[in-house]
Short mmCIF file of C-alpha atoms in Angstrom, two decimals:
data_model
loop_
_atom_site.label_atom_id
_atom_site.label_comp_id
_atom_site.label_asym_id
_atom_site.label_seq_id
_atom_site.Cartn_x
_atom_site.Cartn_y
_atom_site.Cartn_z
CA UNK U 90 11.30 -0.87 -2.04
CA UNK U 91 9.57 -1.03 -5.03
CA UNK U 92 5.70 -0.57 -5.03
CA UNK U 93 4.14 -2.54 -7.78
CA UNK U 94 -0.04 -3.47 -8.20
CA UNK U 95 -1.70 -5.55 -10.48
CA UNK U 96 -5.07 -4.12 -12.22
CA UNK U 97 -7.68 -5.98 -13.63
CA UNK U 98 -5.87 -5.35 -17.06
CA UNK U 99 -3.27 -7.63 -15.72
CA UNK U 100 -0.97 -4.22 -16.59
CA UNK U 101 1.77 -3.82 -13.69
CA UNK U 102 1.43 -0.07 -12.04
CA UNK U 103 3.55 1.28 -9.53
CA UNK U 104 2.12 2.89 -5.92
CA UNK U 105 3.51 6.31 -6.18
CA UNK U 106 2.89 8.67 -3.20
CA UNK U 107 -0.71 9.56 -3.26
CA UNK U 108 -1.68 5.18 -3.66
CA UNK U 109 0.87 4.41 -1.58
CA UNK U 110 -0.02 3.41 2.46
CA UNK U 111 1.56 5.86 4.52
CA UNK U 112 3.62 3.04 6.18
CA UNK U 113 4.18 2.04 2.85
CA UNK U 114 5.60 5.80 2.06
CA UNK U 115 7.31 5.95 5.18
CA UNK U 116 9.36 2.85 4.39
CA UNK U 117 10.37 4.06 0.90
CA UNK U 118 10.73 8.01 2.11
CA UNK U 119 13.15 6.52 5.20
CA UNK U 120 10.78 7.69 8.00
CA UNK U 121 7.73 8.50 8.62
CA UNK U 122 8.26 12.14 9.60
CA UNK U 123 8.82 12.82 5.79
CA UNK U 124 5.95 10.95 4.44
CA UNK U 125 4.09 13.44 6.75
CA UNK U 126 5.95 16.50 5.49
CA UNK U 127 4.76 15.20 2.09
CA UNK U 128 1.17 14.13 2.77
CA UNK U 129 0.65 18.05 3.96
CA UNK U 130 1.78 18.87 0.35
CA UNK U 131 -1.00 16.67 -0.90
CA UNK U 132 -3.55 16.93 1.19
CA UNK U 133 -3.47 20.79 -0.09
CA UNK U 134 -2.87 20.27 -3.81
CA UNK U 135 0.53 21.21 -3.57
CA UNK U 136 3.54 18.83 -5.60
CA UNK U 137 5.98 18.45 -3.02
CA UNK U 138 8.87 17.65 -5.75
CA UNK U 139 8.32 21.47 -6.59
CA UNK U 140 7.59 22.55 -3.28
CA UNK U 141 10.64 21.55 -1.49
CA UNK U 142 12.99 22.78 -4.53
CA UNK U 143 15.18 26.03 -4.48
CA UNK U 144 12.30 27.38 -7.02
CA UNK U 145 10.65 28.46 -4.15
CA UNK U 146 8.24 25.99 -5.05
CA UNK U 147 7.05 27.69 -7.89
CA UNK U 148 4.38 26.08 -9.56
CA UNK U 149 3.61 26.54 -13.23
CA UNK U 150 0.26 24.94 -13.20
CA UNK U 151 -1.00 27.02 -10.46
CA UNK U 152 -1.31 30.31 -12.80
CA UNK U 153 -2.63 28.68 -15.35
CA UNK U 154 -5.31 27.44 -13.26
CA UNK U 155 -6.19 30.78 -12.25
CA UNK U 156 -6.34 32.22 -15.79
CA UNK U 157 -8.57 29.49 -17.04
CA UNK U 158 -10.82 29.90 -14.02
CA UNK U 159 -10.96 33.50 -14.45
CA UNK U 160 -12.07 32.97 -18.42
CA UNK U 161 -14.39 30.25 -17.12
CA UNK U 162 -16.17 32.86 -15.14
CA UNK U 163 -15.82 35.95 -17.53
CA UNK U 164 -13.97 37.82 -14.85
CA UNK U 165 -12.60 41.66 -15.14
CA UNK U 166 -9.60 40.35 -13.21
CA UNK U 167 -5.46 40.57 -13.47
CA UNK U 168 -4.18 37.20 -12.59
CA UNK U 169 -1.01 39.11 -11.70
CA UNK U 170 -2.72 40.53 -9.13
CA UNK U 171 -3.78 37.13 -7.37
CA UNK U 172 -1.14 36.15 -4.48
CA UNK U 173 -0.93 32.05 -4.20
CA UNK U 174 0.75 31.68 -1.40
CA UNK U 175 1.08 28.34 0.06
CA UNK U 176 2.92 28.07 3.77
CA UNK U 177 0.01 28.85 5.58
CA UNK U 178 -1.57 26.04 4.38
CA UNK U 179 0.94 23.45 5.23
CA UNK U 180 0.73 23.76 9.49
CA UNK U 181 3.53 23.19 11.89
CA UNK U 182 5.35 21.37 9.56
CA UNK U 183 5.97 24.04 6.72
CA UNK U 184 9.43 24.38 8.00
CA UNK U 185 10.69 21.34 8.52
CA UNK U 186 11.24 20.53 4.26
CA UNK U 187 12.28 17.22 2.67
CA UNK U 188 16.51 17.21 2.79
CA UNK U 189 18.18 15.93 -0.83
CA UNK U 190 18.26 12.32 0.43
CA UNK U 191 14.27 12.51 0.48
CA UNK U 192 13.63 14.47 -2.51
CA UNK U 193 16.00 11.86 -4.24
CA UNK U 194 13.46 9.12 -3.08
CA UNK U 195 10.65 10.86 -4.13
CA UNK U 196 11.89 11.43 -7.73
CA UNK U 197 12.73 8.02 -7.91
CA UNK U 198 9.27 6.90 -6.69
CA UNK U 199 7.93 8.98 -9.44
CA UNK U 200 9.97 8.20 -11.98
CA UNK U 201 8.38 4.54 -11.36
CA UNK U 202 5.05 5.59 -11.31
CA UNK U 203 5.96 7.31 -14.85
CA UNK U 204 7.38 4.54 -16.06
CA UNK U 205 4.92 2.01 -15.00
CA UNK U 206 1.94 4.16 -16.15
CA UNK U 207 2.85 3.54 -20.27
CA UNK U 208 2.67 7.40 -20.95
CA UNK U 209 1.95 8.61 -24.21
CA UNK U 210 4.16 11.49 -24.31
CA UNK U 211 7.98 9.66 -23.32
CA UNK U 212 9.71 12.27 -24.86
CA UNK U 213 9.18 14.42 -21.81
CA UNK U 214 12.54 15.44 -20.73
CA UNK U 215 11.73 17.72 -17.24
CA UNK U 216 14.71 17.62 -14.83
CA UNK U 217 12.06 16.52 -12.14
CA UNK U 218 9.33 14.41 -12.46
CA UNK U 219 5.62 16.07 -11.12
CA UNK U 220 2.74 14.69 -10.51
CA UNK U 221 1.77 16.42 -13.85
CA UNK U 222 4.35 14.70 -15.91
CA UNK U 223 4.10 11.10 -14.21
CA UNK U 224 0.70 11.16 -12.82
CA UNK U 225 -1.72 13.47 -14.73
CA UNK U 226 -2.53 17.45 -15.44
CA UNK U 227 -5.60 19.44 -15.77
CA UNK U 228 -6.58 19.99 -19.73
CA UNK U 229 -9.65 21.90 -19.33
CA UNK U 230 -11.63 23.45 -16.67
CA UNK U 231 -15.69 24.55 -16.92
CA UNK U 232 -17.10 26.47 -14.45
CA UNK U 233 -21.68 26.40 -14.44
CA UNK U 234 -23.57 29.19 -13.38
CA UNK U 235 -23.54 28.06 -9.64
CA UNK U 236 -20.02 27.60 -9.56
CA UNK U 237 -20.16 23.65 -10.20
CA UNK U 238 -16.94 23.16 -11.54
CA UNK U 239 -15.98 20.09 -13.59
CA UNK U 240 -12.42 19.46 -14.32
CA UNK U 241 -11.06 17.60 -17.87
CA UNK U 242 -7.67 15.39 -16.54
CA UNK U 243 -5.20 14.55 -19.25
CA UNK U 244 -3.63 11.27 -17.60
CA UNK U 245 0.24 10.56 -17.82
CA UNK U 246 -0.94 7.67 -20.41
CA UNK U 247 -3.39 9.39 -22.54
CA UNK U 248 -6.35 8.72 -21.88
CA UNK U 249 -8.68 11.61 -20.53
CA UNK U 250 -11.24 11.55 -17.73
CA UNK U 251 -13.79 14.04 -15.89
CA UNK U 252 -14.34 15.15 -12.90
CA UNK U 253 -16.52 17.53 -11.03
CA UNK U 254 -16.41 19.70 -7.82
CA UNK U 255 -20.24 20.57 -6.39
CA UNK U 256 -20.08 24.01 -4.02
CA UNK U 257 -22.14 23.62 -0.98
CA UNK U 258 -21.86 27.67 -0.14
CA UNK U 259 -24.15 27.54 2.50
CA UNK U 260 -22.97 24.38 4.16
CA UNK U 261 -19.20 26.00 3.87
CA UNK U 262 -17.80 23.23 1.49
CA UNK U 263 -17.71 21.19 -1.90
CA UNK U 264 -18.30 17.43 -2.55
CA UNK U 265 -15.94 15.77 -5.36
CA UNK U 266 -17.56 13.58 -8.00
CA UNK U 267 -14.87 11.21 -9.03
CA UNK U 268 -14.32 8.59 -11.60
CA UNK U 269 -12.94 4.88 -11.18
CA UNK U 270 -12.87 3.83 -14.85
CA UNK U 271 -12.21 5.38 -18.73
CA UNK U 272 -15.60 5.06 -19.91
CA UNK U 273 -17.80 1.92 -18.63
CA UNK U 274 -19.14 -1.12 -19.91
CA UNK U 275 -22.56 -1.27 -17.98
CA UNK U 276 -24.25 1.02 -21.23
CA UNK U 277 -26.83 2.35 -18.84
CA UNK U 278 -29.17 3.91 -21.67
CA UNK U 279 -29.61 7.29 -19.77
CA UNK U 280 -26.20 7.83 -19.18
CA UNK U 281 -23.39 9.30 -21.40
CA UNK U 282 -20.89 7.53 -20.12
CA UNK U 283 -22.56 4.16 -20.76
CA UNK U 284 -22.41 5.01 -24.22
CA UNK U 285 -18.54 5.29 -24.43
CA UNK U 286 -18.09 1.61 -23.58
CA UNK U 287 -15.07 0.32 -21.04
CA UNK U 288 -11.73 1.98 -22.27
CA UNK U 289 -9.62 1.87 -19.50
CA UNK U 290 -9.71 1.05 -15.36
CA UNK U 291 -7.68 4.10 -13.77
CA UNK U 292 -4.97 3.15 -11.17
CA UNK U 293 -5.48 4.41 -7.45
CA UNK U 294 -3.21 7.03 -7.95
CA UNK U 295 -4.98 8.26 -10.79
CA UNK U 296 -8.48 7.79 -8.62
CA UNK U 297 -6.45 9.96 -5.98
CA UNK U 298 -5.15 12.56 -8.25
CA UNK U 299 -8.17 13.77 -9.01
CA UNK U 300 -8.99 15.03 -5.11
CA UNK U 301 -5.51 15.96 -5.04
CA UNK U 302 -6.62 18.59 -8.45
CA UNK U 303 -10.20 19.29 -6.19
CA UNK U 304 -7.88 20.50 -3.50
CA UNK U 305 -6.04 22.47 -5.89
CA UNK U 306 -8.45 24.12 -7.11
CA UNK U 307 -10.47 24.91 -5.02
CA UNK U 308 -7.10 26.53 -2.82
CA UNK U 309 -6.28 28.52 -5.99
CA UNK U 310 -9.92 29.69 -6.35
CA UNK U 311 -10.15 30.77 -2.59
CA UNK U 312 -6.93 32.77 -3.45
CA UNK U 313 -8.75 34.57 -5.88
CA UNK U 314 -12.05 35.13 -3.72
CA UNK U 315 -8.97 36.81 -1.28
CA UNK U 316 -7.78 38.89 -4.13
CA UNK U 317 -10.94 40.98 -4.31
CA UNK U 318 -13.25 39.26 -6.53
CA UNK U 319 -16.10 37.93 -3.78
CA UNK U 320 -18.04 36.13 -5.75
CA UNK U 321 -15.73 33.61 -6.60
CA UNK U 322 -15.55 30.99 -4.42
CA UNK U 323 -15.16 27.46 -4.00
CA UNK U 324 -15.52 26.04 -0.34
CA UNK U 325 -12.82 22.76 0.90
CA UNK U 326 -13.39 19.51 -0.38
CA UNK U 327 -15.04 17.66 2.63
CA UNK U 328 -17.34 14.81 0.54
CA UNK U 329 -16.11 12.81 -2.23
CA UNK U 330 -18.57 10.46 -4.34
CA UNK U 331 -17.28 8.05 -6.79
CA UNK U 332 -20.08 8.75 -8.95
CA UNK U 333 -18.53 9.77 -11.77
CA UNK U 334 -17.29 7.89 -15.22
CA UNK U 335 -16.92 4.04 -14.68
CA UNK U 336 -18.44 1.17 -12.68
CA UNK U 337 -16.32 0.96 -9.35
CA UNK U 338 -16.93 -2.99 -8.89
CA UNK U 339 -15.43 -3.51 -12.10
CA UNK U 340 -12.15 -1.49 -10.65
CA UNK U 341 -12.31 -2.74 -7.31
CA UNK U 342 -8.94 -3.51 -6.38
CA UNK U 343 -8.17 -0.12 -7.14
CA UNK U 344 -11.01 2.11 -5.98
CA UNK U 345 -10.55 -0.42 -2.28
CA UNK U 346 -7.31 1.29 -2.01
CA UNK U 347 -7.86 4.48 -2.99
CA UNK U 348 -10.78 4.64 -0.71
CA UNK U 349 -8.38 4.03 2.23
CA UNK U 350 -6.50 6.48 1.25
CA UNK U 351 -9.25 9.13 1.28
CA UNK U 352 -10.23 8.22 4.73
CA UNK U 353 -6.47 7.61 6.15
CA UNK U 354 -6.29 10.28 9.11
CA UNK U 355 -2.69 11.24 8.20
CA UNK U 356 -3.56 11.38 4.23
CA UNK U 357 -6.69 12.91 2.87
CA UNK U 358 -8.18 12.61 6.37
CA UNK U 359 -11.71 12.60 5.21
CA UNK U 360 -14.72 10.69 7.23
CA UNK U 361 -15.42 7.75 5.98
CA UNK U 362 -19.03 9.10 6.42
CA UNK U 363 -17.90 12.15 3.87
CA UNK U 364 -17.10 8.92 1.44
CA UNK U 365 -19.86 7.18 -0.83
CA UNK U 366 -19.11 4.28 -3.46
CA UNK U 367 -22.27 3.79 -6.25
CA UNK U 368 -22.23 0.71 -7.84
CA UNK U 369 -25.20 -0.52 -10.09
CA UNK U 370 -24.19 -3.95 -8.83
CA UNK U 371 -23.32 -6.11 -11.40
CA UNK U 372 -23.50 -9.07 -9.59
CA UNK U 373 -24.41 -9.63 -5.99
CA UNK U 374 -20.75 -10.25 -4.68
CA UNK U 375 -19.98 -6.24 -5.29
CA UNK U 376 -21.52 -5.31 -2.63
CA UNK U 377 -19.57 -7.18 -0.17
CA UNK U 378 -16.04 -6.50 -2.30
CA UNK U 379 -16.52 -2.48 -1.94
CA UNK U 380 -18.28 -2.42 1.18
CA UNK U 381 -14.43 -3.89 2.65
CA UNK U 382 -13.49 -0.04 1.91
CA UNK U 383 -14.19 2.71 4.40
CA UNK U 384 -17.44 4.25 2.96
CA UNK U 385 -20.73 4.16 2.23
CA UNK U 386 -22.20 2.46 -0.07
CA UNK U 387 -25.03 3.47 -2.71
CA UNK U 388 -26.63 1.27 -5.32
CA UNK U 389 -27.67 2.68 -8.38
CA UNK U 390 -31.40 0.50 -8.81
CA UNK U 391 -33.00 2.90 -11.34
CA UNK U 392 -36.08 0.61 -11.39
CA UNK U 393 -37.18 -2.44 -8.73
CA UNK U 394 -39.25 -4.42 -11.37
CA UNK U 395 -36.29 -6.76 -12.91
CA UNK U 396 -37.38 -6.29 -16.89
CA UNK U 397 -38.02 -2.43 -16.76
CA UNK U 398 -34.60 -2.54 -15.05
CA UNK U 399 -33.33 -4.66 -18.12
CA UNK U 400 -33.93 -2.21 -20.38
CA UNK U 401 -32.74 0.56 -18.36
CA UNK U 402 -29.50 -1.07 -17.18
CA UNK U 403 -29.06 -4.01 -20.34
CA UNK U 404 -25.79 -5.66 -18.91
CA UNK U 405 -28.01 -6.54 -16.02
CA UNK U 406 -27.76 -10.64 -15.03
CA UNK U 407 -28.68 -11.20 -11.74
CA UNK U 408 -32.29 -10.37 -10.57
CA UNK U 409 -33.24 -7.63 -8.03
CA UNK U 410 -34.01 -9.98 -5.28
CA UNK U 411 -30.42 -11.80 -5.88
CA UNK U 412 -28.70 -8.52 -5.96
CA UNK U 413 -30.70 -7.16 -2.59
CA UNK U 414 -29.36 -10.27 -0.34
CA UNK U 415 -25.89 -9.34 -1.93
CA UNK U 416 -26.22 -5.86 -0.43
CA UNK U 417 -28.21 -7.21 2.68
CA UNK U 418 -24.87 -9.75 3.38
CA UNK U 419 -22.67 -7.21 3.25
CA UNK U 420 -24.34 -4.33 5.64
CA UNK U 421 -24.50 -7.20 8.16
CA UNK U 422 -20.76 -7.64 7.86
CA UNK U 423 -19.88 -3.55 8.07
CA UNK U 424 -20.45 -1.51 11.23
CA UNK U 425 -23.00 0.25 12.43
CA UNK U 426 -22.19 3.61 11.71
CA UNK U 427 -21.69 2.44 7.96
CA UNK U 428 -25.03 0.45 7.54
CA UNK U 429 -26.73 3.59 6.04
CA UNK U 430 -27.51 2.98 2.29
CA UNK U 431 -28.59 5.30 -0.59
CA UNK U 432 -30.87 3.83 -3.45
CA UNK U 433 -30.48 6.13 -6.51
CA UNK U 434 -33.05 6.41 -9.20
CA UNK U 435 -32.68 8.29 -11.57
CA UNK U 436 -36.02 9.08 -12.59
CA UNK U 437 -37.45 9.44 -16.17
CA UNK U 438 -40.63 10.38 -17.33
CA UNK U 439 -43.33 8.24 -17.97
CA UNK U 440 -40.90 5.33 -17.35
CA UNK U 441 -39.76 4.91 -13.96
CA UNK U 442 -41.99 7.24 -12.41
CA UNK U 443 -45.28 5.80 -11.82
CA UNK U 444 -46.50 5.29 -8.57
CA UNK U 445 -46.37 1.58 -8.99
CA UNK U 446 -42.58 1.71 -9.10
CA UNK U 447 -42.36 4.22 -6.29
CA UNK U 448 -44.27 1.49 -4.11
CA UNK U 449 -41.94 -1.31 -5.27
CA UNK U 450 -38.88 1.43 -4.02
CA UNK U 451 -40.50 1.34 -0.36
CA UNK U 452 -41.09 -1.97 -0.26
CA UNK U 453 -37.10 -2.83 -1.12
CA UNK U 454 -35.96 -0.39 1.47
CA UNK U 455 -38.13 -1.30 4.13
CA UNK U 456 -37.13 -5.45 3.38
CA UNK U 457 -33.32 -4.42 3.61
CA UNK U 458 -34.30 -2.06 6.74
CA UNK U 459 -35.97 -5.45 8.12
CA UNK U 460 -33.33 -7.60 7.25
CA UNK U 461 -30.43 -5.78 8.43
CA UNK U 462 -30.40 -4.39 12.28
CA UNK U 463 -28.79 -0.88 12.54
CA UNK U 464 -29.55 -0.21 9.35
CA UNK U 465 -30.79 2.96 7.22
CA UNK U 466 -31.43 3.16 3.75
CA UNK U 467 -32.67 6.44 1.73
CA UNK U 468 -33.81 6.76 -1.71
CA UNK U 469 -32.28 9.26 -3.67
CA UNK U 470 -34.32 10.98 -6.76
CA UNK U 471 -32.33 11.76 -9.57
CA UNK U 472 -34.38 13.87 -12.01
CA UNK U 473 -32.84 12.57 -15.80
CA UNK U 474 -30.40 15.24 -17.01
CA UNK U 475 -30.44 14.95 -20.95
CA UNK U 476 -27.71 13.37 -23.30
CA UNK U 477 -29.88 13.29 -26.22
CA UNK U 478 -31.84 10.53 -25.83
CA UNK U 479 -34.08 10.25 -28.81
CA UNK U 480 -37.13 9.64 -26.00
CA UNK U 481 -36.30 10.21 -22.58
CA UNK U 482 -37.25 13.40 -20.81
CA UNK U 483 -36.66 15.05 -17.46
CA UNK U 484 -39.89 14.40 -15.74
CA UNK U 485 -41.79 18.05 -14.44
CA UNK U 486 -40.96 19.06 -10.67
CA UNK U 487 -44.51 18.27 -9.59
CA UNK U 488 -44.03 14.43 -10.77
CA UNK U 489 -40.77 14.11 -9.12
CA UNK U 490 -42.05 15.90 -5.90
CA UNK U 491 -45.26 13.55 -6.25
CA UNK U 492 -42.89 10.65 -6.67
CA UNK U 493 -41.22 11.81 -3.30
CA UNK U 494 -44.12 12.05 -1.50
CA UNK U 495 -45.44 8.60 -1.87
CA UNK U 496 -42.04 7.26 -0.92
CA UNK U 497 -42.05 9.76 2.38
CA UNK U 498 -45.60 8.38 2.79
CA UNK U 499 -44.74 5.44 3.02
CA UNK U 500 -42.14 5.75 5.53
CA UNK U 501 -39.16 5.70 3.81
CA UNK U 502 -36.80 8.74 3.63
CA UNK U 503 -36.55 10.28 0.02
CA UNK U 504 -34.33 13.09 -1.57
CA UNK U 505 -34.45 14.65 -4.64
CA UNK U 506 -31.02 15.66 -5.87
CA UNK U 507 -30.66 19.23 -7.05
CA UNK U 508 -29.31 19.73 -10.75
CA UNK U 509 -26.09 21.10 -10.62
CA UNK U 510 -23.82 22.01 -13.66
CA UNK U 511 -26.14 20.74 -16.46
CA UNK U 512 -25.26 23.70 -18.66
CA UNK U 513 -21.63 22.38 -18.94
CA UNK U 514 -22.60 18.76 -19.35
CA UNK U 515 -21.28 18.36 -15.60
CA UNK U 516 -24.50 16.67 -13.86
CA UNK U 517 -25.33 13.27 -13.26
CA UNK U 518 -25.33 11.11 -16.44
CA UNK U 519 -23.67 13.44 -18.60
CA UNK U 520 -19.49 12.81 -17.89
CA UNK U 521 -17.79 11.70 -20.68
CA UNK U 522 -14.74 12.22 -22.94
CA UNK U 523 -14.26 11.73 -26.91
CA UNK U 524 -10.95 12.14 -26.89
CA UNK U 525 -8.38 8.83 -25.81
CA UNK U 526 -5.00 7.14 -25.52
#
């Protein structure tokens, strides 16, 4: 069986075992038992063509995580004396292990997805192929103040791409900010990945590699919070977001199936609650293409009026009524207990702030509340986190609280996002690489 997609670069990819259905798996892995046994690898940021070698599963990467995390976070700390052990995590399979028939179809499976992917580097010559040689590897890691840690993947191809994981400590875990695309050709002006342009769509598996990274390190981390330093911690991965570089309906074939795979019971096993796609909805059809995946949906609106949102959003073509009955259409279509909605503003002063547009924002949530029965929709405040905009500001906290209140007022809920990880260029707006294929 071999696993082949078609992105919307017309470039043929192959499904390797994180993009991959778990029937799909199964059928290639010669029963579903192993797919399992590999899935528990996975689902714990563990490569289970090292695991289930006679290295002991020994994995190189794993050390070097925890000496870049420890220089992240200026730590007084022997990485010697950090113990990353690994069965404990894998539950009442550990034991059973992947025979040489299975390991055999795994390499092979990975050796497609190398081949397929175009990598940059094919003068790798590794016995066994890893998801760091055929898939991607972390480059870089920078860890903020409050622990928000965002991630720099060097994919098997070349290209580079960011990701973030946001600590929750007091709600016991961390939400995953993950990108779709290389880049992104929507050029919104207050965000720095808008100003890379479209480079590249990533594959599902590259989508899914970077939870499977999350999961690493946030298990190598906890390791490290075991070995004696306390305050170092990062909680599980329980939310992802695909908030991060890239415009998801422009890679929806992709992000579609690698949203599945998130909220597949026997794979990531995440709620499909815990999942939320943003799109800024570049036409009204978007809507109903991502809301076919297993999560809920956000729409970026920035501004209601349709020429402020012109300027702030300049690939814009459809107006804001045109695009609401797009998103109205498909919450009608989804189920109940995914008709909840975020709109997401990010808010910047003196130009999307006024109380006129705060108005506008209740009266397009309360029209798609109206127009769609089950249905809940919450704005979501997004105070502007700078990328050296020659004149947009962060607006003070007493605007955006003031902002908040006429929205509350008005009977709408309204959130204001916290800031997290704008030190390291790791907040909302700022993702974005210089360095590509």
């Amino acid at each position: 069986l071999t696993l082949f997609s078609s992105t919307s670069e017309d470039d043929a990819r192959c499904y390797g075992p994180l993009s991959s259905t778990f029937t799909e798996l199964s059928d290639e892995m010669g029963g579903s038992g192993r797919a399992a046994v590999i899935w528990d690898c996975l689902r714990a940021g563990i490569d289970p063509n090292l695991y289930y070698r006679n290295d002991s599963g020994i994995d190189s990467s794993d050390k070097a995580i925890v000496e870049s995390w420890l220089e992240a976070m200026s730590a007084d700390f022997d990485a010697n004396d950090i113990s990353l052990t690994k069965n404990d995590l894998l539950g009442k399979r550990k034991d059973q292990g992947l025979g040489a028939d299975a390991l055999s179809r795994l390499q092979k499976l990975m050796k497609q997805c190398r081949s397929s992917a175009a990598c940059a580097d094919d003068s790798v010559t590794e016995s066994i192929h890893t998801i760091e040689n055929s898939i991607g590897s972390i480059s870089h890691i920078k860890v903020s103040a409050d622990g928000t840690t965002k991630l720099l993947l060097r994919l098997a191809r070349g290209y580079e791409v960011e990701s973030v994981i946001i600590p929750w400590l007091d709600k016991g875990f961390s939400t995953v900010c993950v990108s779709s695309q290389v880049g992104c050709a929507q050029a919104c002006r207050f965000c720095a990945t808008g100003k890379m342009g479209k480079m590249a769509d990533l594959t599902a598996e590259e989508i899914l590699c970077q939870i499977y990274f999350a999961n690493k390190v946030c298990r190598i981390v906890s390791s490290i919070a075991a070995a004696g330093d306390s305050a170092t911690t990062l909680p599980p991965c329980d939310n992802v977001v695909l908030m991060g570089m890239g415009e998801p309906a422009d890679n929806a074939v992709a992000v579609v199936r690698a949203v599945s795979t998130m909220a597949d019971r026997r794979m990531f096993s995440l709620a499909q609650s815990k999942i939320t796609v943003s799109t800024v909805a570049p036409n009204p059809s978007a809507f109903t293409t991502l809301g076919s995946s297993p999560a809920a949906l956000a729409w970026s609106v920035h501004a209601v009026d349709d020429s402020l949102r012109k300027e702030l959003v300049p690939t814009t073509k459809f107006s804001m009524e045109e695009l609401k009955e797009g998103l109205v259409e498909a919450l009608k279509s989804r189920s109940k207990k995914l008709r909840r909605t975020m709109l997401e503003v990010a808010l910047i002063d003196s130009v999307n702030d006024s109380e006129k547009d705060a108005k506008l924002l209740i009266s397009l949530a309360q029209s798609i509340m109206a127009d769609v029965e089950g249905s809940k929709v919450v704005v979501n405040l997004i105070p502007f986190n700078d990328i050296g905009h020659p004149t947009y500001r962060t607006p003070s906290m007493e605007k955006v609280l003031g902002f908040q209140k006429i929205i509350t007022d008005g009977g709408v809920l309204c959130y204001v996002r916290t800031t997290r990880g704008d030190e390291e260029n790791a907040a909302c707006g700022q993702l974005a690489t210089s360095r590509s294929k």
